[in-house]
């Protein structure tokens, strides 16, 4: 792991350390935009054709059948089912508390204003199918949708024939019934535009590879398309640690982040050179037994340790970076937690590894990357709902507001707005 | 106003009535993308150059000075100041209740998970400068930012020299101090990318003309750019009324929506042909005295009345349309309000005109258009904050979660994730 000392680097170098490697999901390669447009024009049929061509799709049915859901449950070991159930329970418990509450207030006598939360009616959840199945992602998206009470939740995931049983079991716990075996840009485009046989959704959630990300950004930017949860970049972990931290724990956290992929971003900020040395040794020791060494080594090449003179400077740097995951492993963490402004999810203390939040503690693992933690949090129940305002005014209420409304309407040269009040005062 | 009867139109015709006129903010004309890129590359200097060229900017300072804020207050009449203050008070009162609350829960003994709301640190508010000033928009954006507690709030608005005093007075009430006299695509691009002399913001809010909208969409789609509040289309009003509604009131509401611009969308759904006839007569009568006749007549050309056999069908149509504003003026409104799924803001009863919500009742007037009410609500305090999760686990806590995490990590072939647990159990 490379090492820099904050006091010895230039402002320009600090800036370059804060910079992510460019992702340009909107400068889509022609293939993706061609696929998206084709599905926009020709609908389900085109999406299925691409599934044949790209994913070697060969199933009889694009929908997962009840029989397949039942079979999945039988195929899984008791241990895996128990683990999925336990994760489901904790994630549900944590997210249930996010259900936003309606409120009502009389701002002026006779002027009743309310805000009510209504679930997004149709949502699409995307579950990637890479080298390994992601039942945890199914839970992280399915549970908030379930708690929000979305009427129709469609899951989309690419496959040749069968969907992985762990994913189907997780989907079943979330009471998800509509599951299509189409993914990739064609799957995203089908969700976004629909056709006569497939109703389009109102919002799309979920991670994906660069082609899926590009497609999500395309449909998000198209007013005829569909809003998305967030723009996604590579996964990130920033650790702030002092000399009291256990170097083996720190190294294991760095490695667990690095194994996600070669683009993974891993940063260690510490005021202890001694800790850095120990972590480095531990990395070398621990990496040996890990199957995803290739990814890890490449990810570590782009990563670095920054030695800071004091922890305040570490928190400043972290806020400027706005990491997806932030581990705070220092002695007096309480003193520092209020300094955190920009981070997706924060893990505090020796026994709080990122993998706890990735799977089972209860928090969501679908988090803002690429600095988007500056403006948004992770996936939540509120993202599956919308706050709709209602108002109801009495004759006396509108009288009381009338002078204000008429004065402002006329200041803004909107005479008809003023007349809508005057006609009611007659 | 054109009239259709729902029972006599085809499915295809119904669909075409539900369709908005295309807006394509992402298919930006070359000018806008050229301006945005230029400012991205060259920063503040380029933005000022465009202000000179496009907006005939001629002020000494790009920032509104304290002296200008003070002068604005002196220039305004007592009535206008009182109206802005009263609107401020009601909007503040309604929005204050949106401040989200943090929570904390032990999902499993020893596993403490929290969610805390942190204000977005740097936000940009865009205030258009068209034919008339928009102090109300200043309040609708400034108040939620103020309640959220955003550390830096920059207002951007194009001008030759002075900013309208009503806008400055509204800004002052919201405690806004950083106000730049640069707008248009160059203003949006400056907010999004910043430069060494102007720190970029983390999120941009506010309406604008088609060029501003195009620029907002460009910077939103660029990962190096900046997220925005929402994609904006022309303003919309859908009214559901029955024979008990006052036709003069309904006509005045249709007119107040139509005066926004020639693209404004105005729809009346009623089960009473008699009401339709009366509204039509009232429109003709009321339109005479209105200064923005030109806009109104063009907007009404694109608008229509749909006669429905029963009110259920009206609410179905409205949900399919997902209007920005929905007026419900029927006898038994309580019976129907729960049927509303997709709408930005709802106005109930005879004495609840849209202009009340546009200015002074307390609800926000910055609302989802173009069908985006399906997935999002209007501007709110939460949009200026982000929910950040925190977790802290004890040694016993991680022991309790260990089997679940290890099993799921291995199901997903992420061995290092499992090792980060094992190393802590030793």
PDB file of C-alpha atoms in Angstrom, chain B residues 64-162:
ATOM      1  CA  UNK B  64     -25.036  40.971  -4.284  1.00  0.00           C
ATOM      2  CA  UNK B  65     -23.511  43.289  -1.675  1.00  0.00           C
ATOM      3  CA  UNK B  66     -24.812  43.934   1.821  1.00  0.00           C
ATOM      4  CA  UNK B  67     -25.603  47.452   0.662  1.00  0.00           C
ATOM      5  CA  UNK B  68     -27.812  46.071  -2.108  1.00  0.00           C
ATOM      6  CA  UNK B  69     -29.656  43.848   0.391  1.00  0.00           C
ATOM      7  CA  UNK B  70     -30.262  46.886   2.612  1.00  0.00           C
ATOM      8  CA  UNK B  71     -31.389  49.085  -0.279  1.00  0.00           C
ATOM      9  CA  UNK B  72     -33.833  46.412  -1.469  1.00  0.00           C
ATOM     10  CA  UNK B  73     -35.632  46.550   1.838  1.00  0.00           C
ATOM     11  CA  UNK B  74     -36.021  50.314   1.552  1.00  0.00           C
ATOM     12  CA  UNK B  75     -37.303  50.147  -2.018  1.00  0.00           C
ATOM     13  CA  UNK B  76     -40.202  47.809  -1.255  1.00  0.00           C
ATOM     14  CA  UNK B  77     -43.651  48.963  -0.208  1.00  0.00           C
ATOM     15  CA  UNK B  78     -44.895  48.043   3.256  1.00  0.00           C
ATOM     16  CA  UNK B  79     -47.601  45.878   1.682  1.00  0.00           C
ATOM     17  CA  UNK B  80     -45.188  43.767  -0.346  1.00  0.00           C
ATOM     18  CA  UNK B  81     -42.906  43.295   2.653  1.00  0.00           C
ATOM     19  CA  UNK B  82     -45.836  42.266   4.820  1.00  0.00           C
ATOM     20  CA  UNK B  83     -47.019  39.791   2.175  1.00  0.00           C
ATOM     21  CA  UNK B  84     -43.554  38.218   1.850  1.00  0.00           C
ATOM     22  CA  UNK B  85     -43.272  37.999   5.642  1.00  0.00           C
ATOM     23  CA  UNK B  86     -46.691  36.379   6.008  1.00  0.00           C
ATOM     24  CA  UNK B  87     -45.906  33.857   3.243  1.00  0.00           C
ATOM     25  CA  UNK B  88     -42.530  33.178   4.860  1.00  0.00           C
ATOM     26  CA  UNK B  89     -44.195  32.528   8.218  1.00  0.00           C
ATOM     27  CA  UNK B  90     -46.715  30.006   6.845  1.00  0.00           C
ATOM     28  CA  UNK B  91     -44.244  28.187   4.614  1.00  0.00           C
ATOM     29  CA  UNK B  92     -41.774  27.983   7.496  1.00  0.00           C
ATOM     30  CA  UNK B  93     -44.446  26.623   9.840  1.00  0.00           C
ATOM     31  CA  UNK B  94     -45.457  23.886   7.400  1.00  0.00           C
ATOM     32  CA  UNK B  95     -41.928  22.873   6.419  1.00  0.00           C
ATOM     33  CA  UNK B  96     -40.511  22.902   9.939  1.00  0.00           C
ATOM     34  CA  UNK B  97     -42.486  19.705  10.595  1.00  0.00           C
ATOM     35  CA  UNK B  98     -40.595  17.926   7.802  1.00  0.00           C
ATOM     36  CA  UNK B  99     -37.311  17.942   9.670  1.00  0.00           C
ATOM     37  CA  UNK B 100     -36.571  14.202   9.791  1.00  0.00           C
ATOM     38  CA  UNK B 101     -35.743  12.605  13.114  1.00  0.00           C
ATOM     39  CA  UNK B 102     -32.774  10.391  13.851  1.00  0.00           C
ATOM     40  CA  UNK B 103     -33.347   7.012  15.388  1.00  0.00           C
ATOM     41  CA  UNK B 104     -31.338   4.279  16.972  1.00  0.00           C
ATOM     42  CA  UNK B 105     -32.110   0.594  17.502  1.00  0.00           C
ATOM     43  CA  UNK B 106     -30.381  -2.517  18.734  1.00  0.00           C
ATOM     44  CA  UNK B 107     -31.325  -4.939  15.984  1.00  0.00           C
ATOM     45  CA  UNK B 108     -29.582  -7.771  17.837  1.00  0.00           C
ATOM     46  CA  UNK B 109     -28.150  -7.560  21.348  1.00  0.00           C
ATOM     47  CA  UNK B 110     -24.798  -5.778  20.978  1.00  0.00           C
ATOM     48  CA  UNK B 111     -25.568  -4.482  17.468  1.00  0.00           C
ATOM     49  CA  UNK B 112     -26.509  -0.816  17.616  1.00  0.00           C
ATOM     50  CA  UNK B 113     -27.664   0.768  14.359  1.00  0.00           C
ATOM     51  CA  UNK B 114     -28.545   4.429  13.925  1.00  0.00           C
ATOM     52  CA  UNK B 115     -29.758   6.775  11.229  1.00  0.00           C
ATOM     53  CA  UNK B 116     -28.936  10.437  11.469  1.00  0.00           C
ATOM     54  CA  UNK B 117     -29.876  13.259   9.093  1.00  0.00           C
ATOM     55  CA  UNK B 118     -27.082  15.543   8.035  1.00  0.00           C
ATOM     56  CA  UNK B 119     -27.706  18.673   5.939  1.00  0.00           C
ATOM     57  CA  UNK B 120     -26.217  18.792   2.453  1.00  0.00           C
ATOM     58  CA  UNK B 121     -23.293  21.128   3.035  1.00  0.00           C
ATOM     59  CA  UNK B 122     -23.327  23.247  -0.159  1.00  0.00           C
ATOM     60  CA  UNK B 123     -26.516  23.871  -2.084  1.00  0.00           C
ATOM     61  CA  UNK B 124     -27.319  26.049  -5.072  1.00  0.00           C
ATOM     62  CA  UNK B 125     -30.739  27.656  -5.542  1.00  0.00           C
ATOM     63  CA  UNK B 126     -31.654  28.881  -8.995  1.00  0.00           C
ATOM     64  CA  UNK B 127     -34.108  31.759  -9.312  1.00  0.00           C
ATOM     65  CA  UNK B 128     -35.161  32.533 -12.887  1.00  0.00           C
ATOM     66  CA  UNK B 129     -35.499  36.129 -14.015  1.00  0.00           C
ATOM     67  CA  UNK B 130     -38.169  36.273 -16.662  1.00  0.00           C
ATOM     68  CA  UNK B 131     -40.747  38.931 -17.304  1.00  0.00           C
ATOM     69  CA  UNK B 132     -41.554  39.204 -13.575  1.00  0.00           C
ATOM     70  CA  UNK B 133     -39.638  38.598 -10.339  1.00  0.00           C
ATOM     71  CA  UNK B 134     -40.331  35.425  -8.350  1.00  0.00           C
ATOM     72  CA  UNK B 135     -39.950  36.151  -4.630  1.00  0.00           C
ATOM     73  CA  UNK B 136     -42.282  33.210  -3.924  1.00  0.00           C
ATOM     74  CA  UNK B 137     -39.816  30.783  -5.518  1.00  0.00           C
ATOM     75  CA  UNK B 138     -37.046  32.298  -3.407  1.00  0.00           C
ATOM     76  CA  UNK B 139     -39.100  31.418  -0.306  1.00  0.00           C
ATOM     77  CA  UNK B 140     -40.040  27.935  -1.523  1.00  0.00           C
ATOM     78  CA  UNK B 141     -36.366  26.998  -1.973  1.00  0.00           C
ATOM     79  CA  UNK B 142     -34.753  29.150   0.711  1.00  0.00           C
ATOM     80  CA  UNK B 143     -36.957  28.069   3.607  1.00  0.00           C
ATOM     81  CA  UNK B 144     -36.360  24.290   3.369  1.00  0.00           C
ATOM     82  CA  UNK B 145     -32.605  24.955   3.004  1.00  0.00           C
ATOM     83  CA  UNK B 146     -32.731  27.175   6.076  1.00  0.00           C
ATOM     84  CA  UNK B 147     -34.650  24.605   8.141  1.00  0.00           C
ATOM     85  CA  UNK B 148     -32.346  21.780   7.017  1.00  0.00           C
ATOM     86  CA  UNK B 149     -29.401  23.855   8.219  1.00  0.00           C
ATOM     87  CA  UNK B 150     -27.307  23.751   5.037  1.00  0.00           C
ATOM     88  CA  UNK B 151     -24.003  25.437   5.827  1.00  0.00           C
ATOM     89  CA  UNK B 152     -23.602  27.224   2.502  1.00  0.00           C
ATOM     90  CA  UNK B 153     -26.510  28.196   0.313  1.00  0.00           C
ATOM     91  CA  UNK B 154     -25.711  30.029  -2.933  1.00  0.00           C
ATOM     92  CA  UNK B 155     -28.473  31.704  -4.889  1.00  0.00           C
ATOM     93  CA  UNK B 156     -27.921  32.214  -8.607  1.00  0.00           C
ATOM     94  CA  UNK B 157     -30.053  34.465 -10.781  1.00  0.00           C
ATOM     95  CA  UNK B 158     -29.289  36.220 -14.069  1.00  0.00           C
ATOM     96  CA  UNK B 159     -29.453  40.017 -14.256  1.00  0.00           C
ATOM     97  CA  UNK B 160     -27.983  43.011 -16.026  1.00  0.00           C
ATOM     98  CA  UNK B 161     -27.169  44.806 -12.841  1.00  0.00           C
ATOM     99  CA  UNK B 162     -29.569  44.733  -9.885  1.00  0.00           C
TER     100      UNK B 162
END
